[in-house]
Every structure is written in structure tokens, then in C-alpha cells.
XYZ file of C-alpha atoms in Angstrom:
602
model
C 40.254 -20.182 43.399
C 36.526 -21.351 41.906
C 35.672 -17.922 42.708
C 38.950 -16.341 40.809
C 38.081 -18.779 37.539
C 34.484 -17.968 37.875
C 35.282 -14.375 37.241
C 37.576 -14.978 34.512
C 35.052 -17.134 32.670
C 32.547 -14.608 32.980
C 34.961 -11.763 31.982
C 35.526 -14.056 28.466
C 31.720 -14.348 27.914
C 31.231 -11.275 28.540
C 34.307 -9.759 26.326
C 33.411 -12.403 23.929
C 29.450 -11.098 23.973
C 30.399 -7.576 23.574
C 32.468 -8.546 20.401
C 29.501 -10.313 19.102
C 27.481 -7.630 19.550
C 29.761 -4.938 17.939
C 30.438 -6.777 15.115
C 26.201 -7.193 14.606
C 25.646 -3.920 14.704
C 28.721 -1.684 13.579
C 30.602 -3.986 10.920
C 29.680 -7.074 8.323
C 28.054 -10.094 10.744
C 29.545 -12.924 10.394
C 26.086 -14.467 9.346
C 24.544 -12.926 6.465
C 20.734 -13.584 7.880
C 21.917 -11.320 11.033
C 22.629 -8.999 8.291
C 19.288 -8.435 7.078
C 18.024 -9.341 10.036
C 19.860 -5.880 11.111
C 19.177 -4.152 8.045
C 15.433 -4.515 8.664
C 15.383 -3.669 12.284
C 17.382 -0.547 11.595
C 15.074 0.739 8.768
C 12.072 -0.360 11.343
C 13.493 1.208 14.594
C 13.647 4.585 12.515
C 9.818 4.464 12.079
C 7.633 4.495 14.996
C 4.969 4.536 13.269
C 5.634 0.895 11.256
C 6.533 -0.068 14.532
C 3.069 0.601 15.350
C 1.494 -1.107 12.585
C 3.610 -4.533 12.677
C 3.734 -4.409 16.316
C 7.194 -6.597 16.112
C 8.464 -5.351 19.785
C 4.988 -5.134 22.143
C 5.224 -9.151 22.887
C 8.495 -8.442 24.839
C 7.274 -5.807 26.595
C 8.763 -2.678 24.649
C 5.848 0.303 23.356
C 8.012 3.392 23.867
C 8.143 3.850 20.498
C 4.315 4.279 20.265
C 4.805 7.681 21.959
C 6.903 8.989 18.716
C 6.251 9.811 15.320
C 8.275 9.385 12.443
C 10.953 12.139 11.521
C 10.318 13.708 8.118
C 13.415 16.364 8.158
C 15.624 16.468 5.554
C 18.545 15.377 7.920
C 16.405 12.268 8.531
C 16.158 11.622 4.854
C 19.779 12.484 4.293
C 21.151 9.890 7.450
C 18.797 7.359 5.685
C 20.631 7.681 2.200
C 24.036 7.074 4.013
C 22.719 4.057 5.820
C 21.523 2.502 2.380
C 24.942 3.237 0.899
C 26.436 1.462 3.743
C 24.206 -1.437 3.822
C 25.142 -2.239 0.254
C 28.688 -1.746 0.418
C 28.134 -4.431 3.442
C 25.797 -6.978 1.494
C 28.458 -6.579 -1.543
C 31.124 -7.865 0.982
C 29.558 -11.198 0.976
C 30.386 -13.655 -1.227
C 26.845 -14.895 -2.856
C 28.283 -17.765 -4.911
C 28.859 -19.495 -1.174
C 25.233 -18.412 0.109
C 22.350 -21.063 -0.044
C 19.806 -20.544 -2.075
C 17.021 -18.890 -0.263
C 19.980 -16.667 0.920
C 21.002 -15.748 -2.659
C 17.170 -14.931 -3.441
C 17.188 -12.650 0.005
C 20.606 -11.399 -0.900
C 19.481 -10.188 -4.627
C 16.242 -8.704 -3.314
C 18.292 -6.337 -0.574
C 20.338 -5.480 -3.252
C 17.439 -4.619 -5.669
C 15.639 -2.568 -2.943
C 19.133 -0.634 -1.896
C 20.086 -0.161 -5.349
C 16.515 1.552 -6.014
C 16.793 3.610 -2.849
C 20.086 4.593 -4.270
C 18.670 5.580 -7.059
C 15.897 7.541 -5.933
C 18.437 9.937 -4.073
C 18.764 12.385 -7.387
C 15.112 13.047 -6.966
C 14.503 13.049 -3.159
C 12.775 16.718 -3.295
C 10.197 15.335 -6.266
C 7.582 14.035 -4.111
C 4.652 15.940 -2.498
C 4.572 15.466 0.917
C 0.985 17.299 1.349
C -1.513 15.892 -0.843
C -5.223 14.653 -1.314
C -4.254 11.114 -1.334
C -1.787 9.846 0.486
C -0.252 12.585 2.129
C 1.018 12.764 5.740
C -1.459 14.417 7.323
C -4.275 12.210 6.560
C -1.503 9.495 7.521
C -1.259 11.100 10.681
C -5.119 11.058 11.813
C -5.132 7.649 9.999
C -2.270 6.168 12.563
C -3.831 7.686 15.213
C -7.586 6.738 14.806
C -6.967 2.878 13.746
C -3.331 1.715 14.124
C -2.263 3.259 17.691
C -2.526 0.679 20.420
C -4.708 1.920 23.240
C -5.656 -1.319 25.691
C -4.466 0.284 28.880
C -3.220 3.726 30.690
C 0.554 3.347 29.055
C -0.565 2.978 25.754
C -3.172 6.257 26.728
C -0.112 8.191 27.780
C 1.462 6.902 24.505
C -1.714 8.462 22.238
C -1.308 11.884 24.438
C 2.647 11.814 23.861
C 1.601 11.709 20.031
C -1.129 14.522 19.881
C 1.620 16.792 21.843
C 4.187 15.913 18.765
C 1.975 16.532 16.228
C 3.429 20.018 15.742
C 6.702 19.244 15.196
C 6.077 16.633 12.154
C 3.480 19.407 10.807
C 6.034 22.023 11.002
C 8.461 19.591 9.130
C 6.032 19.331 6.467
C 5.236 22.898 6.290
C 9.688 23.114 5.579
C 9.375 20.295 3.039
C 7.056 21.969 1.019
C 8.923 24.933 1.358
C 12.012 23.536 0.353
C 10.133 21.674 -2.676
C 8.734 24.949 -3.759
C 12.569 26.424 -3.886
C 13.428 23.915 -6.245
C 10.439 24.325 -8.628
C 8.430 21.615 -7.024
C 4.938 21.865 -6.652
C 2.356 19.329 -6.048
C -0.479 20.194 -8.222
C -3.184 23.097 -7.741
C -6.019 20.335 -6.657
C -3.962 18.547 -4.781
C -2.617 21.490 -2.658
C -6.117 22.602 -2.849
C -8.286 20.108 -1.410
C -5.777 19.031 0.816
C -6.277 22.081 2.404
C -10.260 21.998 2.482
C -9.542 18.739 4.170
C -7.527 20.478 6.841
C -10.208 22.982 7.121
C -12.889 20.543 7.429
C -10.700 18.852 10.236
C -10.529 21.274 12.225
C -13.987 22.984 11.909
C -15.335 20.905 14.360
C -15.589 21.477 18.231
C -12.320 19.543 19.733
C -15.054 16.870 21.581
C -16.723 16.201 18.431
C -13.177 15.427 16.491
C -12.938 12.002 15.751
C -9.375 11.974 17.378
C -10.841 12.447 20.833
C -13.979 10.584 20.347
C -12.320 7.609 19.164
C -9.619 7.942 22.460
C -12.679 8.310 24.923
C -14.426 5.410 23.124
C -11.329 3.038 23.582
C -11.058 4.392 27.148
C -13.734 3.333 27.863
C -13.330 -0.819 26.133
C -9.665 -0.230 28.091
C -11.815 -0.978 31.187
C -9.982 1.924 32.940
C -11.548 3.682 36.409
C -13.775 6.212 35.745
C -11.721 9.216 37.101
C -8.912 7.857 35.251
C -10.752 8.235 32.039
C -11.975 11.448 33.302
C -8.191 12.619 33.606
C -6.861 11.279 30.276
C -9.800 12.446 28.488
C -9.478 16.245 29.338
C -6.039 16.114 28.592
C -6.765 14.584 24.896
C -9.529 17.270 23.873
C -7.306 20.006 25.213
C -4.157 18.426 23.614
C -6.762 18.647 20.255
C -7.660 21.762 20.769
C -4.159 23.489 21.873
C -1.762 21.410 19.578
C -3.064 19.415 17.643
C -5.806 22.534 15.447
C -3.066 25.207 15.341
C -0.624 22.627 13.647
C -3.071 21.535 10.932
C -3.860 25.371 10.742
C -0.222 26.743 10.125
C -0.043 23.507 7.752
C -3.694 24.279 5.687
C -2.544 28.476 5.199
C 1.194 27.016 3.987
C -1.056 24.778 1.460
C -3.551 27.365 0.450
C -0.825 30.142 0.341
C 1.364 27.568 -2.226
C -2.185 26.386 -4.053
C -2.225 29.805 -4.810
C 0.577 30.643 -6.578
C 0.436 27.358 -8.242
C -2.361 27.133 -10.824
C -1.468 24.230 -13.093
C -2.422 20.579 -12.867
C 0.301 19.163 -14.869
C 2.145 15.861 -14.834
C 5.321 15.535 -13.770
C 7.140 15.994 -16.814
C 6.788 19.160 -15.849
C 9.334 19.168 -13.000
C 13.148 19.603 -13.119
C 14.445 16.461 -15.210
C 11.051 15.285 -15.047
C 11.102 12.779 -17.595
C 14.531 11.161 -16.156
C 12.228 10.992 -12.430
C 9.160 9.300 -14.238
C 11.442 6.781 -16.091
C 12.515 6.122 -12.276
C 9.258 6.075 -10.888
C 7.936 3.677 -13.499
C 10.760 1.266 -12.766
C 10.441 1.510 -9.216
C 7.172 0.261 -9.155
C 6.696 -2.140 -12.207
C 10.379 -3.444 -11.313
C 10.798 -3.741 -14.994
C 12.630 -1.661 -17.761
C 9.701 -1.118 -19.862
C 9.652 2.778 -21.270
C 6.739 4.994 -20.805
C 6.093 4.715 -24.680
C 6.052 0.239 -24.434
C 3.496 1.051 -21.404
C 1.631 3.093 -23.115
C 0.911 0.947 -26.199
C 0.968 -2.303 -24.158
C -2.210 -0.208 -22.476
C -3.831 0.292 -25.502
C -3.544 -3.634 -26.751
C -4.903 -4.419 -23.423
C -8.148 -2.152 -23.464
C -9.070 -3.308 -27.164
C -8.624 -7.049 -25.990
C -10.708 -6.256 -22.619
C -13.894 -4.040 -24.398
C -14.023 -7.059 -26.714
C -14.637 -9.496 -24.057
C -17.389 -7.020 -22.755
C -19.219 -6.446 -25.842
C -19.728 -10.487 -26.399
C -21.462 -10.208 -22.188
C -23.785 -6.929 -23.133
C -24.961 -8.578 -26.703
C -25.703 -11.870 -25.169
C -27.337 -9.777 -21.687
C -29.279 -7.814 -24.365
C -27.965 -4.629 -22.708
C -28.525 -1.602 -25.067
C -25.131 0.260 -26.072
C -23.151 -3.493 -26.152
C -20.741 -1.602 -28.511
C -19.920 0.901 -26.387
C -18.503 -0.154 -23.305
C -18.437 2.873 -21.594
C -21.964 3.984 -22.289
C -23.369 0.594 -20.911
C -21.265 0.519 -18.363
C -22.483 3.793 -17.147
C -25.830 3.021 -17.970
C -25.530 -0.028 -15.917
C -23.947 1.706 -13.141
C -27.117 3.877 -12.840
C -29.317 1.191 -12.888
C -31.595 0.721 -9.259
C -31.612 -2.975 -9.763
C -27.483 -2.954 -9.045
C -27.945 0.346 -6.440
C -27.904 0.378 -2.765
C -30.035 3.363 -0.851
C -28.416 6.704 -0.292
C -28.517 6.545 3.195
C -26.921 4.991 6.334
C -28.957 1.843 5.988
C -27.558 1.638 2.501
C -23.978 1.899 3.782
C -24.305 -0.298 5.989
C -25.764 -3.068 4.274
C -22.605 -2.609 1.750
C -20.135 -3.278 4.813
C -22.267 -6.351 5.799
C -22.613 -7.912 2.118
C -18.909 -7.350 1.815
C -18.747 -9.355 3.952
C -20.796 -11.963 3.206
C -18.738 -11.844 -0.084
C -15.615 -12.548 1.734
C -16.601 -15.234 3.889
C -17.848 -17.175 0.946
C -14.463 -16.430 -0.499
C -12.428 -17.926 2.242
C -14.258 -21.016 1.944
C -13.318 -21.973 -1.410
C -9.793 -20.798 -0.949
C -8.632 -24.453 -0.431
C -9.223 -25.203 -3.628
C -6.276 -23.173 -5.115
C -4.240 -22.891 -1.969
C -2.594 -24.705 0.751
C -1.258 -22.520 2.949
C -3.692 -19.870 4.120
C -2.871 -16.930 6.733
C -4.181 -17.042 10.435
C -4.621 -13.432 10.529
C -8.368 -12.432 10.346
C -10.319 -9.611 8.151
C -12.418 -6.968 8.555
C -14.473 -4.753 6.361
C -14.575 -1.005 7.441
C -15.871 2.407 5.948
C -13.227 5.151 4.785
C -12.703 7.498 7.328
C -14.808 10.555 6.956
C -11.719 13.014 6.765
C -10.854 11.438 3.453
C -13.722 10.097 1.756
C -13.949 12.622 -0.599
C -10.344 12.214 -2.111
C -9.185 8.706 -1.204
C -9.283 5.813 -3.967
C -12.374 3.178 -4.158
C -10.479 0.926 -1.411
C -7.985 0.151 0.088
C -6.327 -2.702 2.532
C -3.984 -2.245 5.824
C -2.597 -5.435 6.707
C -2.477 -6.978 10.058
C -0.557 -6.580 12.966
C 1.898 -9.171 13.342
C 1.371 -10.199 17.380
C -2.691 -10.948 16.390
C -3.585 -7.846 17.880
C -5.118 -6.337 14.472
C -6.614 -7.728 11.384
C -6.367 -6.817 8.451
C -8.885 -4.040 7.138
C -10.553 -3.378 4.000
C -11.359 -0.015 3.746
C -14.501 0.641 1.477
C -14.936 4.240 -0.108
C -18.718 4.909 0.775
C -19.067 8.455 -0.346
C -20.927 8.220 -3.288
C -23.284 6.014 -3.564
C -23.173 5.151 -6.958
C -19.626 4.208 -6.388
C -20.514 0.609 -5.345
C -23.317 -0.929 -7.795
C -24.221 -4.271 -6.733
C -21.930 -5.775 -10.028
C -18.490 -4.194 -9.207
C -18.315 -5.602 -5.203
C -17.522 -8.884 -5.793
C -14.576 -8.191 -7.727
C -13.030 -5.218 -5.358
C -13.624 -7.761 -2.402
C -11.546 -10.765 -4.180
C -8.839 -7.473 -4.572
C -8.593 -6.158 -1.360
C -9.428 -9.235 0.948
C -9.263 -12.691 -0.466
C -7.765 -14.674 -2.702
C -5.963 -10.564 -3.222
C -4.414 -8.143 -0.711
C -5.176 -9.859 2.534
C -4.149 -13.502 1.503
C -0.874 -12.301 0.185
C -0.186 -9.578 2.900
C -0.685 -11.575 5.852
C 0.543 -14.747 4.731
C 3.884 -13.023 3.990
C 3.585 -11.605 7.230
C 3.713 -15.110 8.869
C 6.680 -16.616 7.090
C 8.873 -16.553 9.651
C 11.627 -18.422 7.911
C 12.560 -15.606 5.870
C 14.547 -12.622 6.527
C 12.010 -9.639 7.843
C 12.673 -7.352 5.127
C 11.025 -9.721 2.473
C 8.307 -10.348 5.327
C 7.414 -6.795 5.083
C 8.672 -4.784 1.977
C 6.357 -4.196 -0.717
C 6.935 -4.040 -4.511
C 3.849 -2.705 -6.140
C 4.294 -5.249 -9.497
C 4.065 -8.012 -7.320
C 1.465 -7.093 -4.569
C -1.290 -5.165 -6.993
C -0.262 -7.565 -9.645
C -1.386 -10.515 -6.896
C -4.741 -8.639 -6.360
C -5.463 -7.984 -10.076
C -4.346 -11.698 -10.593
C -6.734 -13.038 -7.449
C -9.853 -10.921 -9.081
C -9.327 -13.427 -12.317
C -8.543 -16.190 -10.327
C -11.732 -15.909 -8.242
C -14.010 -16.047 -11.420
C -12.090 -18.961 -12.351
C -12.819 -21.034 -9.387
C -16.771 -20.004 -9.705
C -16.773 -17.129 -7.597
C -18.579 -15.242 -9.871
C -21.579 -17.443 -11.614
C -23.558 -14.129 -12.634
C -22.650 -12.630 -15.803
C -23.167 -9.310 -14.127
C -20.356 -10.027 -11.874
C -17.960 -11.078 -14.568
C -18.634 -7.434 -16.253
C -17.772 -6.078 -13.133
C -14.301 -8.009 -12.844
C -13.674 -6.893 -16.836
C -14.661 -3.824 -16.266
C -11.758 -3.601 -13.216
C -9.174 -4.659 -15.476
C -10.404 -2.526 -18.349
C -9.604 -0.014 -15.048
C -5.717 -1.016 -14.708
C -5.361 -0.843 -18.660
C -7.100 1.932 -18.972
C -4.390 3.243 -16.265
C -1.281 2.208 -18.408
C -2.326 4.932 -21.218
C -3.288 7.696 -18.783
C -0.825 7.457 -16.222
C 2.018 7.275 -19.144
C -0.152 10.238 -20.789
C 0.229 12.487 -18.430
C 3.451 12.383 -17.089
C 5.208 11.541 -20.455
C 2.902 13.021 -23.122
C 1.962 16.039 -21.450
C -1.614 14.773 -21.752
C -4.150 17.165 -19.596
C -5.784 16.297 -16.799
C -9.246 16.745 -18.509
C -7.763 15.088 -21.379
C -7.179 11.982 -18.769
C -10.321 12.678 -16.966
C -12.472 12.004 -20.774
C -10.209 9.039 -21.683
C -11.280 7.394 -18.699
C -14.703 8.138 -18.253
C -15.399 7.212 -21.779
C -13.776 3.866 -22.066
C -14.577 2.722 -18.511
C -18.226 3.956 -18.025
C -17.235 5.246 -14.671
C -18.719 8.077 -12.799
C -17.256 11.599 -13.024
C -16.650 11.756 -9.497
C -14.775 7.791 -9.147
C -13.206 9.102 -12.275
C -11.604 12.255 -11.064
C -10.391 10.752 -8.284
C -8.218 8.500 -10.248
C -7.079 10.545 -12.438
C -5.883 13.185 -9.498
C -4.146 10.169 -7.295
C -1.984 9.172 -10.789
C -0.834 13.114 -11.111
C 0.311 12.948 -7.641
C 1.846 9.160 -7.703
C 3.035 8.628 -10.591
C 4.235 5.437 -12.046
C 2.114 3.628 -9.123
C -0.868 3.206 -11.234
C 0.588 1.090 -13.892
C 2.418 -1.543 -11.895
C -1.149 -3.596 -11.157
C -1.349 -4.429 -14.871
C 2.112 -5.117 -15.473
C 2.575 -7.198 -12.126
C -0.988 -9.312 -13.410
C 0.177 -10.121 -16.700
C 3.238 -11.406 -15.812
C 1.837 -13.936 -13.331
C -0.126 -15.005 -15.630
C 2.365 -15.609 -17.681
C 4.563 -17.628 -15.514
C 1.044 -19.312 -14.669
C 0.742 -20.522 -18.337
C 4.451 -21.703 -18.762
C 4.079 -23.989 -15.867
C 1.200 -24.769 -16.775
C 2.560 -25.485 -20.219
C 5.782 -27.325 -19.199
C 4.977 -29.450 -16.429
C 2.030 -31.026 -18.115
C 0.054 -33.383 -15.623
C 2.467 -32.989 -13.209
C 1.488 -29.123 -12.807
C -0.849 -27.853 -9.556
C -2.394 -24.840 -9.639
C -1.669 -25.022 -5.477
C 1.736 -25.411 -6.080
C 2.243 -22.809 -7.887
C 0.612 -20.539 -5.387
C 2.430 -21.273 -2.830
C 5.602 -21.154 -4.638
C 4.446 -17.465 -5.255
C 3.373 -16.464 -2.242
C 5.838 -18.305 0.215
C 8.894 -16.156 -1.212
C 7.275 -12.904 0.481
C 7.145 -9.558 -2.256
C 9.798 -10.445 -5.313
C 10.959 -7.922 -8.260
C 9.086 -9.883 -11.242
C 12.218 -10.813 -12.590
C 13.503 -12.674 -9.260
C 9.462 -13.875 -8.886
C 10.415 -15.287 -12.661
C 13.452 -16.719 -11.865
C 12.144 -18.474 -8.571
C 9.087 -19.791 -10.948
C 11.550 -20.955 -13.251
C 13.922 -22.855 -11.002
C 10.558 -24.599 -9.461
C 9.422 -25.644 -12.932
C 13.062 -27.197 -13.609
C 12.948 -28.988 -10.508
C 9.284 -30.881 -11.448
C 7.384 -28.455 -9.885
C 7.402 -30.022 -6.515
């Protein structure tokens, strides 16, 4: 009889289980947080690769997907339209006016993010999947080289598995451009084309001398694996290089030259089908405003006049011939030895290490405007080689989430003259602390809120932080040298600057030498820094103008606190009140700053 009740119990749990489960994963939980905790899983099961990066699933034990890559097919895309429409028509069947309020904040940021995916399926072909900047084969090498576990013989097996399906996600680039190009979508001539000298480059070298498989043997090695272990997995990497991985990026570089080719022009993309309609979306999607190309645009313009007047008063009272021209000082300034490392290895490497420095100095005085902090460390690293010569100043990759990773600031070492003594203080503050890092990783570690807001990024709000923490940092002393303080101008002179040209280009029909001269003359900064700018806006558009926008409206909010709560304001506070609620539209960051100021500002 116990027996005969024992299995009926256990037949209820488990019916009752199963009914759980189903409903979780196939129709509206009965618990909106299992909804986005289900909307976030789904979107991060269907990328292996962000799998790799957050490394959610490796402290129970699960790493299969670290053998995968992501799909890129236009089925793929297509299955991940319908699953937005679905999740929305789900969220939509919750009542919000019942939710509390941390739910209604997660509940209107899903809805933002779905509702912009939504959008963004009328112009799913307008990207450029192969390009100098960001594309997905310098992703590719990128995952491999510095994301990719690789602590023991599974995870080995794992890199293998991923050099044997790199010709599969190459070939479904090689279709995507294909299919772009039937549509009249083209990335631009230099894009195509240097993207292509990078893929040359890449695979110019002798397999055993490509940093894929020198990087693999090196971690081998740290892995602590047997020697004829090594020996095996080794061998099979270089020929895995040699076999798969060089006559992918081959087929992919002659696809690229062949299109580069019969694609001269370098033009924005008002150029495309409904191309103005696309950068109106684009704009939106990252500022997460309504503002028009034509208020950006002017908005730019107030901002560099304001910003080159603050400069001139520094060069006058510096004594710095040229005071009322920005951009010639600037330049001049920028050549200077006195602000110049040496053009050599030594040089480099004493950037990396006084980077450092910077940021460790940094982190010290970070409880003086903050009380939460992140646990997740930093590091300062070199751009790879592959892309130096078309990748941005810097850039940060945020930690892993198990510890396993830091964060990384990458540092564009290529030229030279593309770090002067003046300008490093300010790019650290952006990329590590108070900026990218701070916010990144502290978001990371909020584990009360839903995952999605733990990891999604808005561009207003997360290059409008950094932009923000570069002021902030000269305003808690950070930068006592009047040198330094032109360099942090001279940055945001950078972002407004980018609000004219960005909005030029792709809305004016401005040229790209006509962008090129804009910049370099206003900002004082090299040719070479310059171009490279100006080419990552033509291929991203929109992107460029969100750091200003996203700045100006902390600020802002910064000031009306500031303003309204009197004595009972703290600076602190208000931080943490920003950077607790994980990346925010600016109008839901407003309306959160808002709510906090009616309630006393506690």
C-alpha cells in the first residue's frame, strides 16, 4: 500500500513538474521574471559564442556549446524575428499595472528592445557583414584567440571543434554578402577592400606562425597537459589551420575583392534602398531617442563651438602657439616629443604598463563617487595584430561572469603618434574606470535583476556612461595637469565632432574626404586616427553619435538632482541609482532618475 501511494505521489510531482515545465518554456509563465528569465536564455542559448564570453553555464558543468559557432544564415535570422514577435505578444499578455515596480521597469525595457528588433526587420539585409571594423571574421579570430576557454583537454577538443566549423560560418558570410549585393547592398569600396588585405595578411603566414595555433600551443602548454598530449592536439590545430581554417578565409577574401571591385564608391548609407528611412532607424536604435538627423546635426555643431572655446582659454593661458585654432595646436601638440612615447617595442610596452598605472590610481579614488564597485578585475592589452590597422583607438570586452576573465582594455598601438602622453588619461577613465569597465561589470553582478538587463547594451547609455566617467574623473582630480584636461576636451570635441559627420554622411550625402577634412581640422587629429573614424561611421552608422547624446543627458539628470534635492543630494547616490538598474533607454534611465528624486533621493 506505502509502495502503491508512493508511486502515485511521485506520478503527481512528476505530472505536476512536466506541466511546470511546459508552461516555462512553450506558453506565458505564470511568473513574469521566469519570463525574461526565458527570454534571455533563449536569445543566449542561440549564441555560442556569448555563451562563451559570459560563461553563464561552465559552473554547472555544461561547455558543449564552446565547440559551436554562431549561425549567421538567413533562416537563423528569420527564426529569430518570429521568436521576437512571439516574445512580445507574450510580455503584452501581462498585465503591467499589477507588476512591482522593478518589474514594470524590466517589463518596459523588453518591450523597448523587442519593439526595436521588430523594427529593424524591414532592413535586415542593410548591414555589412564583412567589414574593416567589426566584421565577423575578425570576430571570429577575436573569439578564438581571447574569449575561448582552453584550461584542459575538453575545452582543447572544444577550440579544434571550432577551427573545423570555421568553413561553414565563412561560407554563410560569403551567401550574405551575396544576397546583400542582390538587393543593391554594398558595404563600401574600403571597407570591402581592406577587409580583404586583412584576410590576405591572415593567411600569408606559415600555419605554425598563425597566431591561432600559437596562442592554442601556448595555452597547452599553462593547461598543464602531458607532453604527448600536447603533441597530439597541437598537430591537429596547425593542420586544422592550414586545411580549414586558410581556404575558408581564402574563398571569403576573393568573394570580398571580387565585390570591392565592382563597387567603387564610398558613400553613406543614404545611398541604399530607403536609405534615409534605415538611418532614421539606426539613429534611434542607438541614441534611444527621436531626435532627427538634422536636430543631431546642429546639436553637434553647438557642442563643438562650446568645446573649442573651453580649449582656446587652456592654449592662451599654456602659451601654446595656434590657441585659436584648435586643431592646429592640437596637432602641433600631438607631434610634440615631450608628450611621445618611442617607436618601438619598448615604447609599446611602456604604454600598456602606464595604462596601467593610470587605472590603478583610478580605482583608488573611485570611493569617492561610488559605493558599489564591481569585483571583476581589469586588464590592459594591445590590439591584436590582425586588426590594428583598421580597428578604433580602443576598445573594452567585459568580463566573464564565473571570474574566469577580466575585463580587457584593448589599446590601438599601431601608430605611435596615436597615444601622446596628454590623451591616455582620458581614454583610460573611458574604457576602464570610472567608464566601460565600472559600468559593464557591475551590471554584470546584479543578480537581482532579470539577465537581459544584466547583459543587453544600449549604446546612449553605455558610451554615454564612458563619455560621462571621462568628465567625472577630472572632476574628482584625476587630472591636475592642464595637459590632461586638453586631452579629455579634446575627446569630447571627438564625440561632437561625430554628431555632424556621422549625420553628414549618411543624411547629407557629405563625402568621405569631405568627413575626413572636417575632422582632422577641428580635432587636430592625425590623418591616419582620423580615417579610421571616419571609415568605422560609414560602415556603422548611427553608432557614433549615441556617446554624445547618452553624456549630455546624464548630465542633465545629474544637474536636476542636483538642483532639486538641494543638501539632501549625493553624488554616490545618484551613481548607484544609475548604474544599479543595468543598461536603460534614456527615457526609462530619466524616468527611474526622476522617481528617485521624488522619493528624497534616498
Amino acid at each position: 500500500m506505502r509502495k502503491r501511494t508512493w508511486a502515485i505521489g511521485l506520478g503527481i510531482c512528476l505530472a505536476a513538474s512536466t506541466a511546470v515545465v511546459a508552461n516555462t518554456l512553450w506558453f506565458r509563465p505564470w511568473s513574469i521574471r521566469v519570463f525574461f528569465d526565458r527570454v534571455a536564455y533563449t536569445d543566449l542559448l542561440d549564441s555560442p559564442e556569448m555563451l562563451s564570453s559570459l560563461r553563464l553555464l561552465e559552473p554547472w558543468g555544461l561547455r558543449g556549446h564552446n565547440a559551436r559557432l554562431d549561425d549567421v544564415s538567413d533562416a537563423h535570422a528569420e527564426a529569430g524575428f518570429k521568436q521576437a514577435r512571439a516574445d512580445l505578444d507574450t510580455l503584452l499578455g501581462y498585465d503591467r499595472a499589477k507588476l512591482a515596480e522593478d518589474d514594470q521597469l524590466s517589463y518596459d525595457t523588453l518591450r523597448f528592445q523587442l519593439e526595436q528588433e521588430l523594427a529593424g526587420a524591414r532592413f535586415r539585409y542593410h548591414d555589412y557583414p564583412v567589414n574593416q571594423l567589426q566584421g565577423a571574421q575578425i570576430g571570429l579570430v577575436n573569439l578564438l584567440l581571447y574569449t575561448h576557454p582552453l584550461k584542459d583537454a575538453t575545452d582543447a577538443e572544444h577550440y579544434l571543434a571550432r577551427l573545423a566549423a570555421v568553413p561553414a560560418k565563412l561560407g554563410q558570410l560569403r551567401e550574405a554578402m551575396a544576397e546583400r549585393a542582390r538587393r543593391g547592398i554594398v558595404a563600401p569600396h574600403f571597407a570591402l577592400a581592406k577587409s580583404a588585405e586583412g584576410m590576405r595578411d591572415f593567411t600569408a603566414m606559415p600555419a605554425e606562425r598563425n597566431p591561432l595555433y600559437l596562442v592554442f600551443v601556448e595555452k597547452l602548454q599553462q593547461a598543464g597537459l602531458a607532453e604527448p598530449e600536447r603533441n597530439r592536439l597541437a598537430a591537429a590545430a596547425r593542420d586544422a589551420v592550414e586545411r580549414q581554417v586558410y581556404p575558408a578565409y581564402r574563398a571569403l577574401q576573393a568573394a570580398t575583392e571580387a565585390l570591392a571591385q565592382a563597387h567603387p564608391r564610398d558613400d553613406g548609407v543614404w545611398a541604399l534602398p530607403d536609405g534615409a528611412a534605415y538611418y532614421a532607424y539606426k539613429l534611434k536604435q542607438h541614441t534611444t531617442t527621436q531626435l532627427s538627423p538634422d536636430q543631431v546635426h546642429d546639436l553637434g555643431l553647438r557642442e563643438v563651438g562650446r568645446i573649442q572655446a573651453e580649449m582656446r582659454k587652456i592654449l592662451a593661458e599654456r602659451g601654446e602657439p595656434d590657441a585659436e585654432h584648435v586643431g592646429r595646436a592640437m596637432k602641433r601638440l600631438g607631434d610634440d616629443p615631450r608628450f611621445l612615447y618611442s617607436d618601438d617595442a619598448a615604447g609599446r610596452a611602456q604604454i600598456v604598463a602606464d595604462y596601467k598605472a593610470i587605472l590603478a590610481q583610478a580605482q583608488a579614488a573611485l570611493p569617492q563617487a561610488f559605493d558599489q564597485l564591481p569585483t571583476a578585475a581589469l586588464d590592459v592589452k594591445p590590439v591584436p595584430a590582425m586588426s590594428e590597422k583598421t580597428a578604433p583607438g580602443a576598445y573594452y570586452e567585459s568580463p566573464a561572469t564565473d571570474g574566469s576573465r577580466p575585463g580587457v582594455f584593448f589599446a590601438n598601438l599601431y601608430d605611435i603618434k596615436g597615444s601622446p602622453r596628454w590623451s591616455m588619461r582620458t581614454l583610460a577613465y573611458h574604457e576602464g574606470v570610472p567608464g566601460h569597465h565600472l559600468q559593464s561589470a557591475l551590471a554584470l553582478e546584479q543578480r537581482d535583476l532579470p539577465l537581459f538587463r544584466r547583459t543587453h547594451w544600449y549604446t546612449a547609455y553605455g558610451e554615454g556612461w564612458a563619455l560621462y566617467a571621462e568628465r567625472l574623473a577630472w572632476e574628482m582630480g584625476l587630472e591636475p595637469d592642464p595637459y590632461d584636461q586638453l586631452g579629455r576636451l579634446r575627446d569630447e570635441l571627438f564625440r561632437a565632432v561625430r554628431l555632424v559627420v556621422d549625420t553628414g554622411m549618411h543624411a547629407r550625402r557629405w563625402s568621405r574626404e569631405q568627413a575626413v577634412a572636417y575632422m582632422e581640422e577641428n580635432t587636430g587629429m592625425t590623418r591616419g586616427d582620423t580615417v579610421i573614424e571616419i571609415e568605422r561611421y560609414l560602415v556603422d552608422p548611427g553608432q557614433a553619435c549615441a556617446y554624445k547624446i547618452g553624456m549630455l543627458k546624464l548630465l542633465e539628470l545629474r544637474e536636476r538632482a542636483r538642483g532639486q534635492l538641494g543638501a539632501q543630494f549625493d553624488l554616490r547616490r545618484f551613481h548607484d541609482r544609475v548604474l544599479s538598474s543595468g543598461g536603460l533607454p534614456l527615457d526609462l534611465l530619466e524616468r527611474r532618475i526622476d522617481d528617485w528624486i521624488a522619493a528624497g533621493g534616498a
